[in-house]
Amino acid sequence: MCDYMNNMGDTIAQTRLDMYTWLKKNKITQETGASLLGITRSHFNKVLNGSTQPSLYLLERMIELMEE
């Protein structure tokens, strides 16, 4: 169980970094990124800066969005 939680933490951290890079590369604002994910900019900012953990659904959506 502990390994699973460590791996999940690594996945979340990597997804945050990837999302920052993706937003910058595609010249997308946090406001637009949040809208594409169906969440508020405030919540998106908290997820990106690590003060809030994303739900599994949101984590999956973030990954899917970057793959589109």
Tab-separated table of N, CA and C in Angstrom:
chain	number	residue	atom	x	y	z
A	1	MET	N	0.823	-1.195	0.000
A	1	MET	CA	0.000	0.000	0.000
A	1	MET	C	0.868	1.260	0.000
A	2	CYS	N	1.930	1.240	0.773
A	2	CYS	CA	2.800	2.412	0.861
A	2	CYS	C	3.447	2.715	-0.492
A	3	ASP	N	3.889	1.686	-1.209
A	3	ASP	CA	4.479	1.894	-2.528
A	3	ASP	C	3.474	2.509	-3.485
A	4	TYR	N	2.225	2.049	-3.412
A	4	TYR	CA	1.173	2.583	-4.268
A	4	TYR	C	0.992	4.076	-4.005
A	5	MET	N	0.955	4.460	-2.732
A	5	MET	CA	0.758	5.863	-2.390
A	5	MET	C	1.955	6.705	-2.835
A	6	ASN	N	3.169	6.177	-2.700
A	6	ASN	CA	4.348	6.895	-3.172
A	6	ASN	C	4.298	7.075	-4.680
A	7	ASN	N	3.898	6.014	-5.396
A	7	ASN	CA	3.792	6.102	-6.849
A	7	ASN	C	2.732	7.108	-7.258
A	8	MET	N	1.612	7.145	-6.528
A	8	MET	CA	0.541	8.093	-6.841
A	8	MET	C	1.042	9.519	-6.622
A	9	GLY	N	1.778	9.736	-5.538
A	9	GLY	CA	2.341	11.063	-5.279
A	9	GLY	C	3.294	11.480	-6.381
A	10	ASP	N	4.103	10.538	-6.855
A	10	ASP	CA	5.022	10.829	-7.960
A	10	ASP	C	4.248	11.165	-9.227
A	11	THR	N	3.170	10.437	-9.477
A	11	THR	CA	2.344	10.674	-10.659
A	11	THR	C	1.716	12.061	-10.603
A	12	ILE	N	1.196	12.433	-9.442
A	12	ILE	CA	0.579	13.752	-9.288
A	12	ILE	C	1.617	14.846	-9.493
A	13	ALA	N	2.769	14.697	-8.879
A	13	ALA	CA	3.830	15.702	-9.017
A	13	ALA	C	4.271	15.834	-10.467
A	14	GLN	N	4.451	14.719	-11.153
A	14	GLN	CA	4.880	14.762	-12.545
A	14	GLN	C	3.799	15.376	-13.432
A	15	THR	N	2.539	15.062	-13.149
A	15	THR	CA	1.442	15.619	-13.934
A	15	THR	C	1.370	17.127	-13.754
A	16	ARG	N	1.606	17.614	-12.532
A	16	ARG	CA	1.633	19.061	-12.297
A	16	ARG	C	2.714	19.722	-13.155
A	17	LEU	N	3.921	19.156	-13.126
A	17	LEU	CA	5.018	19.720	-13.919
A	17	LEU	C	4.699	19.674	-15.408
A	18	ASP	N	4.169	18.548	-15.856
A	18	ASP	CA	3.803	18.403	-17.270
A	18	ASP	C	2.733	19.410	-17.663
A	19	MET	N	1.768	19.641	-16.780
A	19	MET	CA	0.687	20.584	-17.078
A	19	MET	C	1.227	22.003	-17.189
A	20	TYR	N	2.109	22.408	-16.282
A	20	TYR	CA	2.731	23.728	-16.388
A	20	TYR	C	3.429	23.877	-17.732
A	21	THR	N	4.208	22.877	-18.118
A	21	THR	CA	4.935	22.906	-19.389
A	21	THR	C	3.964	22.969	-20.558
A	22	TRP	N	2.919	22.168	-20.501
A	22	TRP	CA	1.921	22.111	-21.576
A	22	TRP	C	1.218	23.453	-21.729
A	23	LEU	N	0.821	24.057	-20.608
A	23	LEU	CA	0.161	25.364	-20.665
A	23	LEU	C	1.071	26.403	-21.315
A	24	LYS	N	2.318	26.431	-20.874
A	24	LYS	CA	3.268	27.412	-21.404
A	24	LYS	C	3.540	27.180	-22.888
A	25	LYS	N	3.799	25.924	-23.248
A	25	LYS	CA	4.103	25.573	-24.641
A	25	LYS	C	2.959	25.957	-25.578
A	26	ASN	N	1.734	25.752	-25.111
A	26	ASN	CA	0.567	26.024	-25.946
A	26	ASN	C	-0.028	27.413	-25.723
A	27	LYS	N	0.669	28.216	-24.896
A	27	LYS	CA	0.235	29.585	-24.611
A	27	LYS	C	-1.220	29.620	-24.126
A	28	ILE	N	-1.500	28.737	-23.169
A	28	ILE	CA	-2.836	28.631	-22.588
A	28	ILE	C	-2.779	29.169	-21.165
A	29	THR	N	-3.704	30.046	-20.833
A	29	THR	CA	-3.757	30.603	-19.485
A	29	THR	C	-4.352	29.579	-18.517
A	30	GLN	N	-4.122	29.806	-17.238
A	30	GLN	CA	-4.737	28.942	-16.228
A	30	GLN	C	-6.257	29.038	-16.311
A	31	GLU	N	-6.752	30.203	-16.621
A	31	GLU	CA	-8.203	30.403	-16.759
A	31	GLU	C	-8.761	29.483	-17.852
A	32	THR	N	-8.103	29.471	-19.002
A	32	THR	CA	-8.550	28.625	-20.110
A	32	THR	C	-8.355	27.154	-19.785
A	33	GLY	N	-7.213	26.807	-19.189
A	33	GLY	CA	-6.962	25.426	-18.802
A	33	GLY	C	-8.010	24.920	-17.840
A	34	ALA	N	-8.358	25.746	-16.866
A	34	ALA	CA	-9.395	25.373	-15.903
A	34	ALA	C	-10.729	25.164	-16.599
A	35	SER	N	-11.043	26.045	-17.519
A	35	SER	CA	-12.294	25.927	-18.264
A	35	SER	C	-12.331	24.630	-19.066
A	36	LEU	N	-11.222	24.276	-19.691
A	36	LEU	CA	-11.156	23.025	-20.460
A	36	LEU	C	-11.351	21.806	-19.565
A	37	LEU	N	-10.954	21.930	-18.296
A	37	LEU	CA	-11.090	20.832	-17.346
A	37	LEU	C	-12.422	20.862	-16.594
A	38	GLY	N	-13.167	21.945	-16.750
A	38	GLY	CA	-14.458	22.058	-16.078
A	38	GLY	C	-14.350	22.400	-14.602
A	39	ILE	N	-13.286	23.119	-14.226
A	39	ILE	CA	-13.102	23.545	-12.842
A	39	ILE	C	-12.811	25.038	-12.814
A	40	THR	N	-12.810	25.618	-11.630
A	40	THR	CA	-12.515	27.050	-11.520
A	40	THR	C	-11.021	27.285	-11.637
A	41	ARG	N	-10.655	28.508	-12.016
A	41	ARG	CA	-9.250	28.863	-12.098
A	41	ARG	C	-8.595	28.763	-10.726
A	42	SER	N	-9.326	29.157	-9.702
A	42	SER	CA	-8.812	29.107	-8.340
A	42	SER	C	-8.463	27.668	-7.933
A	43	HIS	N	-9.362	26.739	-8.216
A	43	HIS	CA	-9.100	25.335	-7.890
A	43	HIS	C	-7.923	24.806	-8.711
A	44	PHE	N	-7.889	25.154	-9.981
A	44	PHE	CA	-6.806	24.715	-10.860
A	44	PHE	C	-5.465	25.226	-10.345
A	45	ASN	N	-5.421	26.481	-9.925
A	45	ASN	CA	-4.199	27.062	-9.389
A	45	ASN	C	-3.743	26.307	-8.144
A	46	LYS	N	-4.676	25.966	-7.273
A	46	LYS	CA	-4.340	25.223	-6.050
A	46	LYS	C	-3.809	23.832	-6.383
A	47	VAL	N	-4.370	23.196	-7.386
A	47	VAL	CA	-3.885	21.876	-7.809
A	47	VAL	C	-2.478	22.012	-8.384
A	48	LEU	N	-2.273	23.005	-9.236
A	48	LEU	CA	-0.963	23.194	-9.865
A	48	LEU	C	0.134	23.546	-8.872
A	49	ASN	N	-0.192	24.327	-7.849
A	49	ASN	CA	0.850	24.713	-6.899
A	49	ASN	C	0.993	23.724	-5.744
A	50	GLY	N	0.163	22.683	-5.738
A	50	GLY	CA	0.315	21.611	-4.762
A	50	GLY	C	-0.398	21.810	-3.441
A	51	SER	N	-1.159	22.882	-3.300
A	51	SER	CA	-1.862	23.073	-2.036
A	51	SER	C	-3.125	22.225	-1.935
A	52	THR	N	-3.588	21.694	-3.070
A	52	THR	CA	-4.744	20.798	-3.114
A	52	THR	C	-4.401	19.604	-3.997
A	53	GLN	N	-4.766	18.428	-3.553
A	53	GLN	CA	-4.565	17.226	-4.368
A	53	GLN	C	-5.726	17.095	-5.354
A	54	PRO	N	-5.447	16.760	-6.602
A	54	PRO	CA	-6.542	16.562	-7.557
A	54	PRO	C	-7.246	15.240	-7.272
A	55	SER	N	-8.520	15.194	-7.585
A	55	SER	CA	-9.233	13.922	-7.516
A	55	SER	C	-8.669	13.019	-8.613
A	56	LEU	N	-8.926	11.744	-8.506
A	56	LEU	CA	-8.461	10.820	-9.541
A	56	LEU	C	-9.074	11.195	-10.889
A	57	TYR	N	-10.338	11.590	-10.881
A	57	TYR	CA	-10.999	12.004	-12.115
A	57	TYR	C	-10.287	13.210	-12.733
A	58	LEU	N	-9.979	14.216	-11.902
A	58	LEU	CA	-9.313	15.411	-12.426
A	58	LEU	C	-7.915	15.076	-12.929
A	59	LEU	N	-7.203	14.232	-12.206
A	59	LEU	CA	-5.871	13.814	-12.639
A	59	LEU	C	-5.942	13.152	-14.017
A	60	GLU	N	-6.918	12.275	-14.186
A	60	GLU	CA	-7.103	11.610	-15.487
A	60	GLU	C	-7.433	12.614	-16.574
A	61	ARG	N	-8.304	13.586	-16.272
A	61	ARG	CA	-8.675	14.608	-17.262
A	61	ARG	C	-7.468	15.457	-17.650
A	62	MET	N	-6.623	15.801	-16.676
A	62	MET	CA	-5.434	16.590	-16.972
A	62	MET	C	-4.526	15.827	-17.936
A	63	ILE	N	-4.338	14.554	-17.674
A	63	ILE	CA	-3.494	13.731	-18.550
A	63	ILE	C	-4.113	13.613	-19.932
A	64	GLU	N	-5.418	13.361	-19.991
A	64	GLU	CA	-6.114	13.258	-21.283
A	64	GLU	C	-6.017	14.562	-22.070
A	65	LEU	N	-6.185	15.688	-21.397
A	65	LEU	CA	-6.119	16.981	-22.070
A	65	LEU	C	-4.761	17.209	-22.712
A	66	MET	N	-3.713	16.838	-22.000
A	66	MET	CA	-2.365	17.034	-22.553
A	66	MET	C	-2.085	16.092	-23.704
A	67	GLU	N	-2.813	14.978	-23.780
A	67	GLU	CA	-2.609	14.010	-24.851
A	67	GLU	C	-3.418	14.312	-26.101
A	68	GLU	N	-4.387	15.224	-25.991
A	68	GLU	CA	-5.256	15.548	-27.147
A	68	GLU	C	-4.480	16.255	-28.231
